[in-house]
Short mmCIF file of C-alpha atoms in Angstrom, two decimals:
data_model
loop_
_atom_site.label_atom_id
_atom_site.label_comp_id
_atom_site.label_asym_id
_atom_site.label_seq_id
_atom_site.Cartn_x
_atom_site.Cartn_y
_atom_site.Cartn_z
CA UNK O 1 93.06 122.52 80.55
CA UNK O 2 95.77 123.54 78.04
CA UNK O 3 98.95 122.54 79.95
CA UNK O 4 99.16 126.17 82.25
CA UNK O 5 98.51 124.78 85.64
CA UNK O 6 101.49 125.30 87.34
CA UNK O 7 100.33 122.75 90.11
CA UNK O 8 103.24 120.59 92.17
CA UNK O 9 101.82 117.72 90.63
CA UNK O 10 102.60 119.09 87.03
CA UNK O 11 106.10 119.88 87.85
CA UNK O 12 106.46 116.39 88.90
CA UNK O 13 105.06 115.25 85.92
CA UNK O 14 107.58 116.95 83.70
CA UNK O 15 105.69 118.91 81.89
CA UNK O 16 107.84 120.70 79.97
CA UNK O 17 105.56 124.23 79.81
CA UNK O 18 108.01 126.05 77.71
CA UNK O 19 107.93 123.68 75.34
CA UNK O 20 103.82 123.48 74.71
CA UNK O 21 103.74 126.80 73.39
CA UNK O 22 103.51 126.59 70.13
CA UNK O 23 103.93 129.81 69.61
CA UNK O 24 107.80 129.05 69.76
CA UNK O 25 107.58 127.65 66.96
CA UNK O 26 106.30 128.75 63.11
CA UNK O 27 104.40 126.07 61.56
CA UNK O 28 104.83 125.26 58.26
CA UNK O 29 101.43 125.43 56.99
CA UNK O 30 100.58 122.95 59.42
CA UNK O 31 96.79 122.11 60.72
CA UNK O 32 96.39 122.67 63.93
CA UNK O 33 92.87 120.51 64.32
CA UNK O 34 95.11 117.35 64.89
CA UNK O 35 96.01 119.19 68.56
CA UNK O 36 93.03 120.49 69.08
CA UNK O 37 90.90 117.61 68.94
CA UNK O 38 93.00 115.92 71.44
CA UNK O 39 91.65 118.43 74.19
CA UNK O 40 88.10 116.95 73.63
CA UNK O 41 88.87 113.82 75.56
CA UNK O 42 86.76 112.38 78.19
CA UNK O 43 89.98 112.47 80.63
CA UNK O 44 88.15 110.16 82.97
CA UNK O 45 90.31 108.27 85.52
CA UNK O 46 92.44 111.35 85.51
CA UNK O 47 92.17 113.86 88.47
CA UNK O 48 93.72 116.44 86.95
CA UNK O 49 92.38 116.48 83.89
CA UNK O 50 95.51 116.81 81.50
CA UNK O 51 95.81 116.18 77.76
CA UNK O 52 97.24 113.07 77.00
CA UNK O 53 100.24 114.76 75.70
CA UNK O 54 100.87 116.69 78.42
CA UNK O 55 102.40 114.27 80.61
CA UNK O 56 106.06 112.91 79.93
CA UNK O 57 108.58 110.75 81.05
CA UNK O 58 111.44 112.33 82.82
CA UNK O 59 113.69 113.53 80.36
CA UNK O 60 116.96 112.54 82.31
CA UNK O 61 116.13 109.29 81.39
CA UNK O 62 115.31 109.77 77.63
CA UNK O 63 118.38 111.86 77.43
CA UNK O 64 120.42 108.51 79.02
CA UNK O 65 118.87 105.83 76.87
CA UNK O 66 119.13 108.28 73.48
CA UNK O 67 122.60 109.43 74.56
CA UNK O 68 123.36 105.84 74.74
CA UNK O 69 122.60 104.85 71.67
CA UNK O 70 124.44 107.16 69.26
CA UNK O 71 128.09 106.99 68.94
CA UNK O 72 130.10 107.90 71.77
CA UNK O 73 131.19 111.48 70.43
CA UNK O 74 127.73 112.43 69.38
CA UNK O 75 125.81 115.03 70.98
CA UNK O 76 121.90 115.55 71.58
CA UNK O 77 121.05 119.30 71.12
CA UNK O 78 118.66 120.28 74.17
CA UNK O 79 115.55 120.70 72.81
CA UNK O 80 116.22 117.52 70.69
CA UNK O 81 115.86 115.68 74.31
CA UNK O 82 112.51 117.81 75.11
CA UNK O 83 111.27 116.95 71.40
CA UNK O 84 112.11 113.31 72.29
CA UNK O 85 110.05 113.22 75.53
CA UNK O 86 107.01 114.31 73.48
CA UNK O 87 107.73 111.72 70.77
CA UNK O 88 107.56 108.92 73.77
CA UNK O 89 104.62 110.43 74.99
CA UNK O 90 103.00 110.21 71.98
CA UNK O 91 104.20 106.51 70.63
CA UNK O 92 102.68 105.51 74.42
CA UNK O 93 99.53 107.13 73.58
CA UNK O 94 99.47 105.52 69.52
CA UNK O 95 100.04 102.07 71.24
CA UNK O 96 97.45 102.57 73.96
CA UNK O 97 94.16 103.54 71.77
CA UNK O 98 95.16 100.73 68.99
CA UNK O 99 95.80 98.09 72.03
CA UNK O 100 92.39 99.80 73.43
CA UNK O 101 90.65 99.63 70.41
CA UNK O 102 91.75 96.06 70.31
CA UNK O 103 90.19 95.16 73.36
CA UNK O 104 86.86 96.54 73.34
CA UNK O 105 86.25 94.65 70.13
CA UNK O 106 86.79 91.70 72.30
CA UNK O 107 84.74 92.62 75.19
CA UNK O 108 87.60 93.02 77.26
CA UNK O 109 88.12 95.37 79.65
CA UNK O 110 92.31 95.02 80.82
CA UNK O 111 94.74 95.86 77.89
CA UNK O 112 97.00 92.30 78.44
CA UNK O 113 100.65 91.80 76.52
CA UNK O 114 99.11 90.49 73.63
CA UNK O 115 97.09 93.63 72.42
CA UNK O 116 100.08 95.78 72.91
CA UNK O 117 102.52 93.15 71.05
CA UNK O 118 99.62 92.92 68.12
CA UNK O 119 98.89 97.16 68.30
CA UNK O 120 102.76 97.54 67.47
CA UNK O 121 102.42 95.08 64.61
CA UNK O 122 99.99 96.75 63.17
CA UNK O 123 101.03 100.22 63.47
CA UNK O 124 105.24 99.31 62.00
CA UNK O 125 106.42 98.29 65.39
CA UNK O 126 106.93 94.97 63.88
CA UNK O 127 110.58 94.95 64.71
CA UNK O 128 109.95 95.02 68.42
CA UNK O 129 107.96 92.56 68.74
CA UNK O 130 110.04 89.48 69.36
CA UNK O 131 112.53 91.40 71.23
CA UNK O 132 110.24 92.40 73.48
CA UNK O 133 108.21 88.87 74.23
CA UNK O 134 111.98 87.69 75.34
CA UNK O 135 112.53 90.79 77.74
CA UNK O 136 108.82 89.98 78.85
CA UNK O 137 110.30 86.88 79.83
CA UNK O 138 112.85 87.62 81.78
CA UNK O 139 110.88 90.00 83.37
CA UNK O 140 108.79 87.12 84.59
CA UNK O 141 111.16 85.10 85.49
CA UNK O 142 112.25 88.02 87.66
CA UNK O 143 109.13 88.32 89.09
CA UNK O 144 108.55 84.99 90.03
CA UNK O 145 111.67 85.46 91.79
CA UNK O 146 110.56 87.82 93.93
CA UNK O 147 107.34 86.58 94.99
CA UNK O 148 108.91 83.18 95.54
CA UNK O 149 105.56 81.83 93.68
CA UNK O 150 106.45 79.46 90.84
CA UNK O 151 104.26 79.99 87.46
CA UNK O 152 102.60 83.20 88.73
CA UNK O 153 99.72 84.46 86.66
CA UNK O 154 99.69 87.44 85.26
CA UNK O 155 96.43 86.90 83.04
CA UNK O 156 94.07 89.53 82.12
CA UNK O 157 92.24 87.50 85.58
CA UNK O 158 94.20 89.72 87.65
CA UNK O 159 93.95 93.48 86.51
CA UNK O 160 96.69 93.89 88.25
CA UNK O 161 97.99 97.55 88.10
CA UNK O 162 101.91 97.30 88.26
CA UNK O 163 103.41 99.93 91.15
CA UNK O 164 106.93 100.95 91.03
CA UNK O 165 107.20 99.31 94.45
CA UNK O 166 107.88 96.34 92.62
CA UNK O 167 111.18 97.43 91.09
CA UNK O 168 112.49 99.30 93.22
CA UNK O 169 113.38 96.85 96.19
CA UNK O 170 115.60 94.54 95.86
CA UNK O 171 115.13 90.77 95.50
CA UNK O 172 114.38 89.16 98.42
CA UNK O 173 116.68 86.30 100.16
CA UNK O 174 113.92 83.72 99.95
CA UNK O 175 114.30 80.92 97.56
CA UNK O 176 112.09 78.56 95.86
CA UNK O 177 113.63 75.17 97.01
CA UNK O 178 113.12 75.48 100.27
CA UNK O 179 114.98 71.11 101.83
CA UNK O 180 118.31 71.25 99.52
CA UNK O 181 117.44 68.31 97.02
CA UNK O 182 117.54 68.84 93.82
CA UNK O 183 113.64 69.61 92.51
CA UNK O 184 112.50 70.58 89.54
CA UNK O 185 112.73 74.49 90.38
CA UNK O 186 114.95 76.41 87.59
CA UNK O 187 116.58 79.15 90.80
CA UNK O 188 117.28 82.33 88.39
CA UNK O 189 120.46 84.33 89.44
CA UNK O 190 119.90 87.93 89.42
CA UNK O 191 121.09 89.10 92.83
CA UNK O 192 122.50 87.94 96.08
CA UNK O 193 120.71 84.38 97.20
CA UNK O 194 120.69 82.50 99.70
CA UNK O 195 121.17 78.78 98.86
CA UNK O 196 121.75 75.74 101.62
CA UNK O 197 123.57 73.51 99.40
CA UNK O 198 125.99 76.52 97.94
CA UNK O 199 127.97 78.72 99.08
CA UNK O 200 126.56 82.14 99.76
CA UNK O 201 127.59 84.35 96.67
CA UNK O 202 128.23 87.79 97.60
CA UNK O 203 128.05 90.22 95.26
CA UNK O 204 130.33 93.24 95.81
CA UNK H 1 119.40 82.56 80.26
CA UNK H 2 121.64 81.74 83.51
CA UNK H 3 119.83 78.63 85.12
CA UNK H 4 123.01 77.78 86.91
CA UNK H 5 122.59 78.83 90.69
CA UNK H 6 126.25 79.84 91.00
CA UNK H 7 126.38 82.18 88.43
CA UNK H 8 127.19 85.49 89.75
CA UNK H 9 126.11 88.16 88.33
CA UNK H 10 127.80 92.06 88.24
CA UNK H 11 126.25 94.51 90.49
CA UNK H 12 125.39 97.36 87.85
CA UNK H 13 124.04 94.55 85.42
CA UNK H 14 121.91 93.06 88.12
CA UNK H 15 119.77 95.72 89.03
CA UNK H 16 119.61 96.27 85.01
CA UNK H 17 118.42 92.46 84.89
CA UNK H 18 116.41 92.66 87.42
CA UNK H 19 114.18 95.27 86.11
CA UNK H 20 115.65 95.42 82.12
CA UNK H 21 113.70 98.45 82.00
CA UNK H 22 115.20 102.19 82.57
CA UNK H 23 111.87 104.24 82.25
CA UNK H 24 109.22 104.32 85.16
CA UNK H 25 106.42 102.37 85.59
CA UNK H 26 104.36 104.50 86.64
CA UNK H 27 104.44 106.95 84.55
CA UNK H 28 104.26 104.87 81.78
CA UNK H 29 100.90 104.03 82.94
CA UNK H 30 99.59 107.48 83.86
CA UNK H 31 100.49 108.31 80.29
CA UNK H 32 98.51 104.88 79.24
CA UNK H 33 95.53 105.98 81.15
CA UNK H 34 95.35 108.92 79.65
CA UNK H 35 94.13 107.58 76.52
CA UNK H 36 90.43 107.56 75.94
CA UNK H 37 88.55 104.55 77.12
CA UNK H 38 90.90 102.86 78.46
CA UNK H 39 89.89 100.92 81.97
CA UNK H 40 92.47 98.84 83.24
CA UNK H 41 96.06 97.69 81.84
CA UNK H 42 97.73 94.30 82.87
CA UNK H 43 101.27 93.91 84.29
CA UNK H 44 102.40 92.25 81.23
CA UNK H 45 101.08 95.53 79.20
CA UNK H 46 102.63 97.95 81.32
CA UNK H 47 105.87 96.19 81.25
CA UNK H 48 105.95 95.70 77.35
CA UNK H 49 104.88 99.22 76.90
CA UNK H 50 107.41 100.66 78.92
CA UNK H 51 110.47 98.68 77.32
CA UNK H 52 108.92 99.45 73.53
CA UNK H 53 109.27 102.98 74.55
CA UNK H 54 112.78 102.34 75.60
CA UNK H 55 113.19 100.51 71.71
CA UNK H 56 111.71 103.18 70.67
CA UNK H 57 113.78 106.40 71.84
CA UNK H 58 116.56 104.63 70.88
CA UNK H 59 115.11 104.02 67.10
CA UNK H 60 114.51 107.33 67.18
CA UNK H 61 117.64 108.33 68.14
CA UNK H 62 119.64 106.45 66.17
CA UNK H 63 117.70 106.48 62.74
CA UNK H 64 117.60 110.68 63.19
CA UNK H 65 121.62 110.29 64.08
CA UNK H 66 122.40 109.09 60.92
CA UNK H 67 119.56 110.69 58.50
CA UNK H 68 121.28 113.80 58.65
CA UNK H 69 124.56 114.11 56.69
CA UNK H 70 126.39 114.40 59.38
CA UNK H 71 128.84 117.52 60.13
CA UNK H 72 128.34 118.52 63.41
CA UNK H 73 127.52 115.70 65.48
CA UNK H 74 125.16 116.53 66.77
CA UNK H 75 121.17 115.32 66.99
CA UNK H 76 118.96 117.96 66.74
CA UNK H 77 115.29 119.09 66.56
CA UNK H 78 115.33 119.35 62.93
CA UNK H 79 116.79 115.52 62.36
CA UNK H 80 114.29 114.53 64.12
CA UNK H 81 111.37 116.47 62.13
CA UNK H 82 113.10 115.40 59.13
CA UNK H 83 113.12 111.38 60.66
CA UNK H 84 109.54 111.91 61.07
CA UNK H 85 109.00 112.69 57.45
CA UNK H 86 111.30 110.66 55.80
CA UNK H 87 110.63 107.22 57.73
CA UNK H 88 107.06 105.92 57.37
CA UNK H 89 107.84 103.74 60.57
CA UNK H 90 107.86 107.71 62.21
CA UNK H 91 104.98 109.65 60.28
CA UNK H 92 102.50 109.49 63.49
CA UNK H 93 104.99 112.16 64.99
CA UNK H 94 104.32 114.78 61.77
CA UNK H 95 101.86 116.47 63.37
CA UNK H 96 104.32 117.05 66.69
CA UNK H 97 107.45 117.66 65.31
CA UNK H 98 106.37 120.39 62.74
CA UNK H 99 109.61 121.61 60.75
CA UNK H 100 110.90 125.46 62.38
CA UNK H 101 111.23 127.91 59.69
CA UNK H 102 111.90 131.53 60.24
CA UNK H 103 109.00 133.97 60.89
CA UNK H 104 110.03 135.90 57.97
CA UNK H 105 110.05 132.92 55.55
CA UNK H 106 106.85 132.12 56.95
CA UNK H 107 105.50 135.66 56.33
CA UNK H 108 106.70 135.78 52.87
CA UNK H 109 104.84 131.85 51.82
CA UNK H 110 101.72 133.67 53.73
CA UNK H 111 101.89 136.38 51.30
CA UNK H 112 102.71 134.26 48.43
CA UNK H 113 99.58 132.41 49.23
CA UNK H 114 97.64 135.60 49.42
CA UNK H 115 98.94 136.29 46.28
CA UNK H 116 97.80 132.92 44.70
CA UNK H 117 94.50 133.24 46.08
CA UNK H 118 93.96 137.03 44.01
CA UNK H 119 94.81 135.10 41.22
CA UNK H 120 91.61 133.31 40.80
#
């Protein structure tokens, strides 16, 4: 497959066809083996077979978070943003196979937090990595939230596949002291909760 | 970290803090499971792959922002092929972000090369 199929399903996947072509573009004595080889995968687990690179994330979103952090004035030139979503692509994929890697020297099968924090050490990613294992955090704290389950696991035990079902609901009502004394149960804040001992807090 | 239970929080910041990440999911993880060999990915992977790629476009943006000596200002293809040169952090993204040159430029260093090769 070479990024041609015009299917729905690669619409919705962003593919930015235009942009594959590299015949757009004159390569500075550049090798061309490094894109070729990548079409030699075993693209099990995908159904429709495309190169890794060939999937993106939306670009409305790349074009947010990069136009957010230059200066307010500054401008991102169009196929800057298009350039960008292949860059992600790519820095997904770099992370995956050295997290991958990783793993199968362990005899593991599920890619946890730990081999992706240790693949971006290793490939100059350092500087994420203790941002990140705070936001992971808060993310579980957040979680817990919603399933109302205190000190859920989300150990390699689980393979759990993440949906986007997760996200985009809000967080429930419940809450994790359930009689109105005090326990030992931090409540975390994030969005309208119902408490018995408090006031309702509406958030407007 | 707010532990207090009457802390209110704003409404735009809330859904931010409630998923801290601006990038889906899911696609994250198609892109993941494209790579070769790779079975299954935990929650806590997904999630810490997604918001490094959020780091990430923003590194990017910001370090090719400010490589160029900035006129214009704006960010364009060829800040970020030059980013990808210049930074080691970025060299994984040579082989993507080849540098544009003119056809004709490129025609001429093909016939220079020619040229070179007679010589031997």
């Amino acid at each position: 497959m070479d990024g041609d199929s015009s299917t729905t399903d690669a619409s919705q996947l962003g593919i930015a066809g235009e942009y594959m072509a590299s015949g757009h573009y004159v390569l500075q004595s550049q090798d061309d083996d490094g894109e070729e080889s990548l079409n030699d995968h075993d693209d099990s687990g995908i159904k429709e077979n495309f190169r890794e690179q060939d999937i993106y994330l939306p670009i409305a979103n790349v074009a947010r978070i990069m136009k957010n952090a230059v200066p307010q004035t500054g401008k991102i030139a169009k196929d800057a943003k298009e350039c960008v979503q292949e860059c992600v692509s790519e820095f997904i994929s770099f992370i995956t196979s050295e997290a991958s890697e990783r793993c199968h020297q362990e005899k593991r099968k599920t890619i946890n937090g730990e081999d992706i924090l240790f693949a971006m050490s290793t490939l100059g990613f350092d500087m994420y990595v203790e941002p990140l294992k705070l936001y992971l955090q808060k993310f579980r704290e957040a979680m817990k939230g919603e399933k109302g389950i205190p000190g859920v696991s989300v150990g390699e035990g689980l393979g759990d596949e993440l949906t986007d079902d997760s996200f985009t609901n809000p967080l429930p009502a419940g809450i994790i002291t359930a009689d109105g004394q005090q326990q030992n149960v931090m409540v975390y804040t994030t969005s309208y909760q119902q408490i018995p001992t408090v006031q309702q807090i509406q958030f407007s | 970290m707010k532990m207090s239970q009457n802390t209110p929080d704003k409404d735009d910041q809330t859904s931010t803090n409630k998923k801290t990440i601006s990038l889906p999911m899911s696609r994250v993880r198609l892109i993941m499971k494209s790579s070769p060999d790779v079975s299954s990915i935990n929650q806590d992977a997904l999630f810490l792959t997604t918001k490094a790629t959020e780091l990430f476009v923003q590194h990017l943006a910001v370090a090719s922002f400010n490589g160029s000596g900035k006129e214009t200002n704006t960010l364009s293809y060829s800040d970020l092929a030059q980013t990808a040169e210049e930074k080691e952090t970025f060299h994984f993204l040579t082989d993507i972000l080849p540098k544009k040159i003119l056809a004709r430029d490129y025609l001429q260093s093909l016939d220079q090369m020619q040229d070179d090769d007679a010589d031997f």
